[in-house]
Amino acid sequence: MTPRSIALAFCAAALCAPALAVTTVYSFGGVVDTNNTASPFTSFTGQFSFDAATPDTSPADANNGSYPMFGGVYGMQATFNDGTVFVVDAVTRYSLSVHVPLATPIGQPPDVGRFIAGGRLVNQNDRFIELRFLADFQTDALPAPAGGFTLASFDQALFSYHGLPNIAPPPGQPAPPEFGAFGHLTSLACIEGCDRIGDPIPAVPEPETYALMLSGLAATGWLARRRRPAEITPAMR
């Protein structure tokens, strides 16, 4: 058994195997409830994707999970009824986050749990698209139930295309309403990767894995014993 084969045995035993990303894709559709743009937006459709195994970048905060998505395979696209298409990708700061609701002081409005996906639009520094799913989340992990989530998984599912107003108000005049189109989802479905999320990870290796690990260790010891005499015996002249 060569050193290379031993290394391969250890990798096969999952000791040096990298974690595999699972791209999950959702499609959505909805209607515009408020439109503060010059465009005739009344409805929208789109898709967004992410890797549910992405680690939280703020693990010390139990109430807020942050999950930036790197790589060109992740992003969001929204198409309005007039054919206008907006794209958010991983290069232009696409990310997801989860907020677990905090205890609300008496007299204050209740804190709301939320799962948010979105980011800055491509080639538009002051425009953003966001999906906001509201629910009483118990953890700040990305929601990844087996088979994917649906609208029934949340109390509300909201959509916004928003940003800075096109013009500043005249001196002494109130600011214009927030620029954008705001609505709610009427459909949500997992269309890719749904059969590969939500599966439990085994807590301990399978018996076959143990056997492979032990065979690798035994071969390593055998090679060490075989080489030791040659390494410590002076060469004969």
Coordinates of C-alpha atoms in Angstrom, one line a residue:
M1 CA 0.0 0.0 0.0
T2 CA 1.7 3.2 -1.2
P3 CA 1.6 6.5 0.7
R4 CA -0.7 7.9 -2.0
S5 CA -3.2 5.1 -1.6
I6 CA -3.1 5.7 2.2
A7 CA -3.9 9.4 1.6
L8 CA -6.7 8.5 -0.7
A9 CA -8.1 6.1 2.0
F10 CA -8.1 8.9 4.5
C11 CA -9.9 11.2 2.1
A12 CA -12.4 8.6 1.3
A13 CA -13.1 8.2 5.0
A14 CA -14.2 11.9 4.9
L15 CA -11.2 13.2 6.9
C16 CA -10.2 15.6 4.1
A17 CA -13.3 15.8 2.0
P18 CA -14.5 19.4 1.5
A19 CA -18.1 20.4 2.2
L20 CA -20.2 20.4 -0.9
A21 CA -22.5 23.4 -1.6
V22 CA -26.1 22.7 -2.5
T23 CA -27.6 25.5 -4.6
T24 CA -31.3 26.0 -3.7
V25 CA -33.5 28.0 -6.1
Y26 CA -36.9 29.5 -5.4
S27 CA -39.4 31.1 -7.8
F28 CA -41.8 33.7 -6.6
G29 CA -44.6 36.0 -7.9
G30 CA -46.7 38.7 -6.4
V31 CA -48.5 42.0 -6.8
V32 CA -47.5 45.6 -6.3
D33 CA -49.4 47.3 -3.5
T34 CA -47.7 50.7 -3.6
N35 CA -45.8 52.2 -6.6
N36 CA -43.8 55.4 -6.1
T37 CA -42.0 55.2 -9.5
A38 CA -42.8 56.5 -12.9
S39 CA -43.2 53.0 -14.3
P40 CA -46.5 51.1 -14.5
F41 CA -45.6 48.3 -12.1
T42 CA -48.5 46.2 -10.9
S43 CA -47.1 42.7 -10.6
F44 CA -43.8 40.8 -10.6
T45 CA -42.2 37.4 -10.9
G46 CA -38.7 36.2 -10.1
Q47 CA -36.2 33.8 -8.7
F48 CA -33.6 33.8 -5.9
S49 CA -30.9 31.2 -4.9
F50 CA -28.6 30.5 -2.0
D51 CA -26.6 27.8 -0.3
A52 CA -28.3 26.7 2.9
A53 CA -25.0 25.4 4.3
T54 CA -23.4 28.8 4.3
P55 CA -21.9 29.5 7.7
D56 CA -23.1 32.4 9.8
T57 CA -20.6 35.3 9.8
S58 CA -21.8 36.4 13.3
P59 CA -22.0 33.2 15.2
A60 CA -21.7 34.9 18.6
D61 CA -25.0 36.7 18.0
A62 CA -27.8 34.2 18.7
N63 CA -30.5 36.6 17.5
N64 CA -29.0 37.6 14.1
G65 CA -27.6 35.4 11.4
S66 CA -25.7 37.0 8.5
Y67 CA -25.1 34.9 5.3
P68 CA -23.3 36.7 2.4
M69 CA -23.4 34.7 -0.8
F70 CA -20.2 34.6 -2.8
G71 CA -19.8 33.2 -6.2
G72 CA -21.7 33.8 -9.5
V73 CA -24.2 31.0 -9.0
Y74 CA -26.2 32.9 -6.3
G75 CA -28.4 35.9 -6.8
M76 CA -31.9 37.3 -7.4
Q77 CA -33.9 38.4 -10.5
A78 CA -37.2 40.2 -10.6
T79 CA -39.3 40.9 -13.7
F80 CA -42.2 43.4 -13.6
N81 CA -45.3 43.2 -15.7
D82 CA -44.0 45.8 -18.2
G83 CA -41.0 43.7 -18.9
T84 CA -38.5 45.6 -16.8
V85 CA -35.9 43.2 -15.4
F86 CA -33.7 43.8 -12.3
V87 CA -30.8 41.6 -11.3
V88 CA -28.9 41.2 -8.0
D89 CA -25.8 38.9 -8.0
A90 CA -23.1 37.8 -5.6
V91 CA -20.7 40.4 -7.0
T92 CA -23.0 43.3 -6.2
R93 CA -23.5 42.4 -2.5
Y94 CA -26.2 39.8 -2.4
S95 CA -26.8 38.3 1.0
L96 CA -29.4 36.7 3.3
S97 CA -30.1 37.3 7.0
V98 CA -32.3 35.9 9.8
H99 CA -33.5 37.8 12.8
V100 CA -34.9 36.0 15.9
P101 CA -37.5 38.3 17.6
L102 CA -36.4 39.8 20.9
A103 CA -38.5 40.3 24.0
T104 CA -40.5 43.5 23.6
P105 CA -40.5 46.1 26.4
I106 CA -43.9 47.1 27.7
G107 CA -45.4 49.9 25.6
Q108 CA -43.2 49.3 22.6
P109 CA -44.2 47.7 19.3
P110 CA -43.4 44.0 19.1
D111 CA -40.2 42.9 17.5
V112 CA -40.7 40.9 14.4
G113 CA -38.7 37.9 13.3
R114 CA -37.6 38.1 9.7
F115 CA -35.7 36.2 6.9
I116 CA -34.4 38.6 4.3
A117 CA -32.8 37.9 0.9
G118 CA -31.6 40.7 -1.4
G119 CA -29.1 43.3 -2.2
R120 CA -27.9 46.0 -4.5
L121 CA -28.9 46.0 -8.1
V122 CA -26.3 45.4 -10.8
N123 CA -25.0 48.7 -12.2
Q124 CA -27.4 50.7 -10.0
N125 CA -25.6 51.9 -6.8
D126 CA -28.7 53.4 -5.2
R127 CA -31.3 50.7 -6.0
F128 CA -32.1 47.5 -4.1
I129 CA -34.4 44.5 -4.3
E130 CA -35.4 42.7 -1.1
L131 CA -37.6 39.8 -0.1
R132 CA -38.7 39.9 3.5
F133 CA -40.3 36.8 5.1
L134 CA -41.8 37.4 8.5
A135 CA -42.2 34.6 11.1
D136 CA -41.5 33.8 14.8
F137 CA -38.1 32.2 14.1
Q138 CA -36.6 30.2 16.9
T139 CA -33.0 30.2 15.6
D140 CA -31.0 32.5 13.3
A141 CA -30.1 29.6 11.0
L142 CA -31.1 29.8 7.3
P143 CA -34.5 28.2 6.9
A144 CA -34.0 24.9 5.0
P145 CA -36.8 22.5 5.7
A146 CA -36.9 19.2 3.8
G147 CA -38.5 19.9 0.4
G148 CA -38.2 23.6 0.8
F149 CA -40.5 26.3 2.3
T150 CA -43.7 27.8 0.9
L151 CA -45.8 30.9 1.7
A152 CA -47.5 28.9 4.4
S153 CA -44.1 28.8 6.3
F154 CA -44.3 32.5 7.0
D155 CA -46.8 35.0 8.4
Q156 CA -46.0 37.5 5.6
A157 CA -43.9 37.5 2.5
L158 CA -43.1 41.0 1.2
F159 CA -41.2 42.4 -1.8
S160 CA -39.6 45.7 -2.4
Y161 CA -37.7 47.5 -5.2
H162 CA -36.5 50.7 -3.5
G163 CA -33.8 53.3 -3.2
L164 CA -33.0 56.9 -2.9
P165 CA -35.5 59.4 -4.5
N166 CA -34.8 60.7 -8.0
I167 CA -34.8 64.3 -6.9
A168 CA -34.3 66.2 -3.6
P169 CA -37.3 68.1 -2.2
P170 CA -37.3 71.9 -2.6
P171 CA -36.1 73.9 0.5
G172 CA -38.7 73.8 3.3
Q173 CA -40.7 71.1 1.6
P174 CA -41.3 67.6 3.0
A175 CA -39.3 64.8 1.6
P176 CA -41.1 62.8 -1.2
P177 CA -42.3 59.3 -0.4
E178 CA -39.7 56.5 -0.5
F179 CA -38.9 55.7 -4.1
G180 CA -39.8 52.2 -5.2
A181 CA -42.4 49.6 -5.7
F182 CA -43.7 47.6 -2.7
G183 CA -45.8 44.5 -2.7
H184 CA -46.4 41.0 -1.3
L185 CA -45.9 37.5 -2.7
T186 CA -48.8 35.4 -3.9
S187 CA -46.6 32.4 -4.9
L188 CA -43.4 30.8 -3.7
A189 CA -42.0 27.4 -4.7
C190 CA -38.6 25.6 -4.4
I191 CA -37.6 24.6 -8.0
E192 CA -34.1 23.3 -7.5
G193 CA -32.1 21.6 -4.8
C194 CA -35.2 21.0 -2.7
D195 CA -34.5 17.2 -2.5
R196 CA -31.0 17.8 -1.1
I197 CA -31.8 20.1 1.9
G198 CA -33.2 19.3 5.2
D199 CA -31.5 15.9 5.4
P200 CA -30.0 15.0 8.7
I201 CA -26.2 14.6 8.9
P202 CA -25.1 11.4 10.6
A203 CA -23.7 12.0 14.1
V204 CA -21.2 9.2 13.8
P205 CA -19.4 7.6 10.9
E206 CA -20.8 4.4 9.4
P207 CA -19.1 1.1 10.2
E208 CA -17.5 1.0 6.7
T209 CA -15.9 4.4 7.4
Y210 CA -14.4 3.1 10.6
A211 CA -13.0 0.0 8.7
L212 CA -11.4 2.3 6.1
M213 CA -9.9 4.5 8.7
L214 CA -8.4 1.6 10.6
S215 CA -6.9 0.0 7.5
G216 CA -5.2 3.3 6.7
L217 CA -3.8 3.6 10.2
A218 CA -2.5 0.0 10.0
A219 CA -0.9 0.5 6.7
T220 CA 0.8 3.7 8.0
G221 CA 2.3 1.7 10.9
W222 CA 3.5 -1.1 8.6
L223 CA 5.3 1.4 6.4
A224 CA 6.9 3.1 9.4
R225 CA 8.2 -0.2 10.7
R226 CA 9.5 -1.3 7.3
R227 CA 11.5 1.9 6.8
R228 CA 12.9 2.3 10.3
P229 CA 15.9 -0.2 9.9
A230 CA 17.0 1.5 6.7
E231 CA 16.9 4.9 8.4
I232 CA 18.9 4.0 11.5
T233 CA 21.4 1.4 10.2
P234 CA 24.8 2.8 8.9
A235 CA 25.5 2.1 5.3
M236 CA 27.9 -0.8 4.7
R237 CA 31.2 0.0 3.0

